[in-house]
Coordinates of C-alpha atoms in Angstrom, one line a residue:
X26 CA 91.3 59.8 105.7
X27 CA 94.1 58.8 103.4
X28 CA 95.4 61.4 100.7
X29 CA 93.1 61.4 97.1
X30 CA 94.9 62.3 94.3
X31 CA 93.1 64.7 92.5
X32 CA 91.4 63.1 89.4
X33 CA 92.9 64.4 86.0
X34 CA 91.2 64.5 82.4
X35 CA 94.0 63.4 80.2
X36 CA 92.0 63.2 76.7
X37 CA 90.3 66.4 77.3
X38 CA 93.2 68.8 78.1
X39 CA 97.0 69.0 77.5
X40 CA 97.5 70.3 81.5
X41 CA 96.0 67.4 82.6
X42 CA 97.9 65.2 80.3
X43 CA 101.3 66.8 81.2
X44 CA 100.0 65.5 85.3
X45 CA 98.9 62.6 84.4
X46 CA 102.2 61.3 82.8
X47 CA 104.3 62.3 85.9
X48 CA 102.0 60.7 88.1
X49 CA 102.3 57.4 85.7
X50 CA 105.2 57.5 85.3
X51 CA 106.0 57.9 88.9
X52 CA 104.1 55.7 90.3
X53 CA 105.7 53.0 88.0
X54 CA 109.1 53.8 89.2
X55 CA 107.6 53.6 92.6
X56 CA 108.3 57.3 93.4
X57 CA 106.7 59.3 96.1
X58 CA 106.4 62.4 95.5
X59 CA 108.6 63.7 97.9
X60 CA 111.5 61.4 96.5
X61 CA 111.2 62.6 92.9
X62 CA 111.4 66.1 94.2
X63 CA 114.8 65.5 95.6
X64 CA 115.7 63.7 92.9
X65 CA 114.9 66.6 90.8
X66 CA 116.2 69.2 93.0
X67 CA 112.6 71.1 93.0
X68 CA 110.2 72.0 94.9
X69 CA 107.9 69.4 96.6
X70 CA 104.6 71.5 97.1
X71 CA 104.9 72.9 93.4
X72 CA 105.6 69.4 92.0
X73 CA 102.1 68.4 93.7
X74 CA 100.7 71.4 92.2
X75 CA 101.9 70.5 88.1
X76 CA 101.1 67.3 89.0
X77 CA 97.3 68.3 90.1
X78 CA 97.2 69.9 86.5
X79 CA 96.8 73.3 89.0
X80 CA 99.9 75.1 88.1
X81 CA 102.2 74.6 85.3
X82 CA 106.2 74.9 85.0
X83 CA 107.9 77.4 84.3
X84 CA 111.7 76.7 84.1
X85 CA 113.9 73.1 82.6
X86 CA 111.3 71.0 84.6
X87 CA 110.0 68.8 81.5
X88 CA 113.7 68.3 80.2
X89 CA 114.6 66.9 83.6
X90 CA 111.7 64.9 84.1
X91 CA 112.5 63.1 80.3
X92 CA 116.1 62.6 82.1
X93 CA 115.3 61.4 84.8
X94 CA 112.4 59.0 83.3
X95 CA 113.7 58.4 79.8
X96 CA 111.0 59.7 77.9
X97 CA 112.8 60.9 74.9
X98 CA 111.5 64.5 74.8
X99 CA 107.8 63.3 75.3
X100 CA 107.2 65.3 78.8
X101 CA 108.9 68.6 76.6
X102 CA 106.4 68.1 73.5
X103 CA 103.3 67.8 76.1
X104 CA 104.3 71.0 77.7
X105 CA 104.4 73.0 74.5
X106 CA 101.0 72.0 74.0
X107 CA 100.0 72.5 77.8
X108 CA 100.9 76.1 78.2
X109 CA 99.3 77.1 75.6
X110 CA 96.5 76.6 78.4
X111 CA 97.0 78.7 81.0
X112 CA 94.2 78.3 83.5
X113 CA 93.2 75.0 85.2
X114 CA 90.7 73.1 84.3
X115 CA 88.1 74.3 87.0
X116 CA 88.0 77.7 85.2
X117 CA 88.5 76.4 81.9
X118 CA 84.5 76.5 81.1
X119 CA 84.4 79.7 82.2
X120 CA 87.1 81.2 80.1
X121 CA 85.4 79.4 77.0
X122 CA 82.0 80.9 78.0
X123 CA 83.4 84.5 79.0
X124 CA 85.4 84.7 75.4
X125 CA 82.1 84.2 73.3
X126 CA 79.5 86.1 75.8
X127 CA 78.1 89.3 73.9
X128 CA 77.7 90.4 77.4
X129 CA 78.9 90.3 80.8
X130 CA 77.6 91.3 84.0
X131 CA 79.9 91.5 86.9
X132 CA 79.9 91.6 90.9
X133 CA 82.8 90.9 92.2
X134 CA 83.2 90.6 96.3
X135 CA 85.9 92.8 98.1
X136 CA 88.1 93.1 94.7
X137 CA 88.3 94.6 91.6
X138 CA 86.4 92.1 88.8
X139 CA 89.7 90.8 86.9
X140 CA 88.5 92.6 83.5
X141 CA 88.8 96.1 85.1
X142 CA 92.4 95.1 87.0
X143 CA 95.4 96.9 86.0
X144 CA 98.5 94.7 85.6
X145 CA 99.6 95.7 89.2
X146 CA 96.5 95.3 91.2
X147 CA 96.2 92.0 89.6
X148 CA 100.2 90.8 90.3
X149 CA 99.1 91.5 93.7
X150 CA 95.9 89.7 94.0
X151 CA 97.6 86.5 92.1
X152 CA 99.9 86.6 94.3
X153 CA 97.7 86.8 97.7
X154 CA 95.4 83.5 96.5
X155 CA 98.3 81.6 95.2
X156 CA 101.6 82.4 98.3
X157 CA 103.4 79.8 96.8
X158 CA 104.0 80.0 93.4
X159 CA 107.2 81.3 91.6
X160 CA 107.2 84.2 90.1
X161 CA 106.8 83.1 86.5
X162 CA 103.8 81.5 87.1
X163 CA 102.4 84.5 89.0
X164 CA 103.6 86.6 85.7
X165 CA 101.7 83.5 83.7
X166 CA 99.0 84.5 85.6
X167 CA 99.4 88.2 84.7
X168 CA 99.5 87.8 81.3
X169 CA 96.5 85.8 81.0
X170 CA 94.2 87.9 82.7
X171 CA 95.3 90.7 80.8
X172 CA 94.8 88.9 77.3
X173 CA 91.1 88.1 78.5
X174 CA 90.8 92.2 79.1
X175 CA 92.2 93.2 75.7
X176 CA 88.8 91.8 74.2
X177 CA 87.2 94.6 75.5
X178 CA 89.3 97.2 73.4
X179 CA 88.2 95.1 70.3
X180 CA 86.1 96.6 67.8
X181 CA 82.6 94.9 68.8
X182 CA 83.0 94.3 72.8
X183 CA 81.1 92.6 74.5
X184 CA 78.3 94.6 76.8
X185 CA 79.4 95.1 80.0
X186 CA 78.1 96.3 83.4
X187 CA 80.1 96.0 86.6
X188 CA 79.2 96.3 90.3
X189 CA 82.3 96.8 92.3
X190 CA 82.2 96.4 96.0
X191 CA 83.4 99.5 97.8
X192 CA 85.6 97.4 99.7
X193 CA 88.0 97.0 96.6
X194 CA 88.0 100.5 96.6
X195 CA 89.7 101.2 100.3
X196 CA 91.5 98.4 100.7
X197 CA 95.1 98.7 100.4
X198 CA 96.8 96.5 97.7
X199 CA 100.0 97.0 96.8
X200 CA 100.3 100.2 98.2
X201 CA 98.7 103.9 97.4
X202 CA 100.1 104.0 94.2
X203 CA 99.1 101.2 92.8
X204 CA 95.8 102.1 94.4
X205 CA 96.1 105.2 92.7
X206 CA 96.5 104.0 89.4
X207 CA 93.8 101.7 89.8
X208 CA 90.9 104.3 90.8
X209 CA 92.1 106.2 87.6
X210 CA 92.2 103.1 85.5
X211 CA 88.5 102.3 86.8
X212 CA 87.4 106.0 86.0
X213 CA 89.0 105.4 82.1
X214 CA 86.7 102.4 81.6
X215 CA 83.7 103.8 82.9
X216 CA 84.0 106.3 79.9
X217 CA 83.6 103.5 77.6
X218 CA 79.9 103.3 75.8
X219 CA 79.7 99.7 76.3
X220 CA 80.8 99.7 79.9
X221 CA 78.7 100.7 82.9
X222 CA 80.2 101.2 86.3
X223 CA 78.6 100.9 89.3
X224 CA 80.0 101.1 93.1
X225 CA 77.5 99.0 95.3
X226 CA 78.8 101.2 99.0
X227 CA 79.0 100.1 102.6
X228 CA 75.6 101.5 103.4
X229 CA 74.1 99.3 101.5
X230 CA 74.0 96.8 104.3
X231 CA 74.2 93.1 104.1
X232 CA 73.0 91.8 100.7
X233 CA 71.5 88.1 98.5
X234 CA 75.0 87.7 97.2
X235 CA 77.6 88.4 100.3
X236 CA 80.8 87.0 100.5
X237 CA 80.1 85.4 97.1
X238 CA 81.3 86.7 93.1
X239 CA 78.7 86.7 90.5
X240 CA 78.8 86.7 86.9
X241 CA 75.8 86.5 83.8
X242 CA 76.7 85.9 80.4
X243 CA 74.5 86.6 77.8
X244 CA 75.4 84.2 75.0
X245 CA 74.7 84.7 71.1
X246 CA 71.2 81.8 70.5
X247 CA 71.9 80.4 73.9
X248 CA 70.5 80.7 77.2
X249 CA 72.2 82.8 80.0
X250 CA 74.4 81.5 82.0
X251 CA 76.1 82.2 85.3
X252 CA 79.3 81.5 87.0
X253 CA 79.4 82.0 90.9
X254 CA 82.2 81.9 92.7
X255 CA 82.9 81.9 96.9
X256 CA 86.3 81.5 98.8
X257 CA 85.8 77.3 98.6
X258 CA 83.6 77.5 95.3
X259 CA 83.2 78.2 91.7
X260 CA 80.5 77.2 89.7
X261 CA 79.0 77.3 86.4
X262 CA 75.1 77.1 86.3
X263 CA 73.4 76.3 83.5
X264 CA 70.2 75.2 85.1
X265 CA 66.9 77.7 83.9
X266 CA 65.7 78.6 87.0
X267 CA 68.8 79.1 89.0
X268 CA 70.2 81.1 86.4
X269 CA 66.2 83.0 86.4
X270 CA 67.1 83.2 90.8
X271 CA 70.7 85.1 90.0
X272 CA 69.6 87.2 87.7
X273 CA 67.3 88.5 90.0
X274 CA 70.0 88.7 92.7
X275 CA 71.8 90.7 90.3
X276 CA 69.0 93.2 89.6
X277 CA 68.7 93.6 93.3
X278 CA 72.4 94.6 93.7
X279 CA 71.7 96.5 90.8
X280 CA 69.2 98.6 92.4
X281 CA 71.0 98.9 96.1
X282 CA 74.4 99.9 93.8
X283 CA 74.8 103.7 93.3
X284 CA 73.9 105.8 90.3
X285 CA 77.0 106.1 87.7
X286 CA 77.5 109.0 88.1
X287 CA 77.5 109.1 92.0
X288 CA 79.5 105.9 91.3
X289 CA 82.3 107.9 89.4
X290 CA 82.2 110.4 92.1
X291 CA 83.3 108.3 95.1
X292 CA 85.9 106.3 92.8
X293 CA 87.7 109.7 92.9
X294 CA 87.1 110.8 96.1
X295 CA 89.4 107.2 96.6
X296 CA 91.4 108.5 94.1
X297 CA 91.9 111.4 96.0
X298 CA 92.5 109.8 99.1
X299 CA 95.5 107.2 97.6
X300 CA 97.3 110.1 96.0
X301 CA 97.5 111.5 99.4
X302 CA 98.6 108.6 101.4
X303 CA 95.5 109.2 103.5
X304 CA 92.6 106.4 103.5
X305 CA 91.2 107.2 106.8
X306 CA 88.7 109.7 106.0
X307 CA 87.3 108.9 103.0
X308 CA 84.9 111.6 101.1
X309 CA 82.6 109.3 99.8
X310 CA 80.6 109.5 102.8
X311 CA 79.0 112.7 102.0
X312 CA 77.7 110.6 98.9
X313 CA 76.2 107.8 101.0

C-alpha cells in the first residue's frame, strides 16, 4: 500500500499549519522528503515528524527552511504561533477538556497518571514512547505536563481521584531514586483534600479496563465525558451511554482498588524498597 501523508488541519491549528506549508512548499519544489533533509542538513525521521504536525522544532529549523524556500520569515512567524501549542492535535481535545473539568477521575495502566508524575519519572516515560526525539522536544514535553499539573496547586482544583496500577509502583524507571522520589511525591498528593489515592494491586486479577487508560471529566453544565486511551488508541467519548458503560467500569476498579489508607501503606512499603535498592521482596504483600 503506498505511503498516506497524514492529513493536517491548517485553519484550525498553528502545528498543523507550520506542516502543512513544508509539505506545500515541498512538494512544489518537487522535494522528497529525504532530499530536503540533506539539503537541510537534519534529520529525516524528525522532519516527517514536524511535517505530520507530531513534533515540533526545536533549534534554527524555520530560519533554514525560509532560506532554503524563500519565504521571507513566513515559516519563523508560523512557529512562534505553533509552539505556543505544545501537544498534537490528537490530544489537543483532551487538554481543552482536562483544563476546564471541575473533576477528574483517573486510571492509568502500568504508569503513573501524568498529573501525579514528578519531573523525572515523566523525562523518562517521554522519553520511552517517543525514542527518537531530541532532547528539547523531550524537555517540551516536560514542561508541558508539568504546567497541566500546576492547576492542581491552584486555589479551586479541580476534584480528583486516582487509581494507580501497582505495576507503576515496582517497575523500575529511571532508576531507585527516581523511584524513590516518586513514591514520596505520590504520598505528598495523597494528603491533599481534594485528591484521593487509590492503588488498584496485583491481586486484583484481570479487570473491565486492562491494558487500557481511563479518564472521566466532570464538566461545569455539561455532560461527562471520557477519554480512553490504549497502546494504538486514544479517544474522546462523548456519546451518553458509553460514557454511562465507563463510568461504571470505573466504579468497578473503584471497588477492586484498595482502601486509602491501605493504598498509602503499600506506596511506602515501595518506598521502602527503592530507598534500599531492593525491589524483590516487596512488603505490600502482607497487605494484599
Amino acid at each position: 500500500m503506498p505511503f498516506q501523508p497524514r492529513e493536517l488541519f491548517p485553519d484550525r491549528s498553528a502545528r498543523d499549519l507550520f506542516g502543512a506549508e513544508i509539505r506545500r512548499h515541498r512538494e512544489k519544489a518537487d522535494m522528497s522528503l529525504r532530499r530536503l533533509s540533506e539539503v537541510l542538513n537534519y534529520s529525516k525521521s524528525h522532519l516527517a515528524r514536524i511535517e505530520a504536525a507530531e513534533s515540533l522544532p526545536y533549534d534554527d529549523l524555520p530560519s533554514k527552511l525560509d532560506a532554503c524556500f524563500g519565504t521571507d520569515g513566513m515559516f519563523a512567524r508560523v512557529y512562534a504561533l505553533a509552539k505556543n501549542e505544545p501537544f498534537p492535535g490528537k490530544y489537543r481535545r483532551v487538554a481543552e477538556v482536562d483544563s476546564r473539568a471541575v473533576a477528574i477521575e483517573e486510571y492509568t495502566c502500568a504508569t503513573v497518571p501524568g498529573l501525579l508524575q514528578t519531573a523525572e519519572l515523566a523525562r523518562e516515560s517521554l522519553r520511552i514512547g517517543h525514542r527518537h526525539a531530541p532532547d528539547a522536544e523531550i524537555e517540551a514535553l516536560v514542561k508541558a505536563r508539568l504546567d497541566r499539573q500546576a492547576r492542581l496547586d491552584q486555589p479551586h482544583p479541580p476534584e480528583c481521584w486516582f487509581i494507580v496500577d501497582e505495576a507503576a509502583l515496582r517497575r523500575p524507571a529511571g532508576g531507585p531514586e527516581v523511584m524513590r522520589r516518586q513514591m514520596e511525591s505520590l504520598l505528598e498528593r495523597g494528603t491533599h483534600p481534594y485528591v484521593t489515592l487509590q492503588v488498584l494491586p496485583f491481586s486484583a486479577g484481570h479487570h473491565v479496563e486492562a491494558g487500557n487508560s481511563l479518564i472521566l471529566y466532570t464538566l461545569p453544565d455539561e455532560p461527562m465525558l471520557a477519554y480512553r486511551e490504549g497502546s494504538r488508541f486514544g479517544t474522546v467519548i462523548e456519546d451518553k451511554d458509553a460514557v454511562a458503560k465507563l463510568r461504571k467500569n470505573y466504579d468497578l476498579l473503584r471497588a477492586m482498588a484498595l482502601s486509602p489508607r491501605d493504598s498509602e501503606a503499600m506506596i511506602r512499603a515501595a518506598m521502602k524498597d527503592w530507598t534500599h535498592g531492593d525491589n524483590t521482596e516487596p512488603e505490600h504483600r502482607r497487605l494484599a
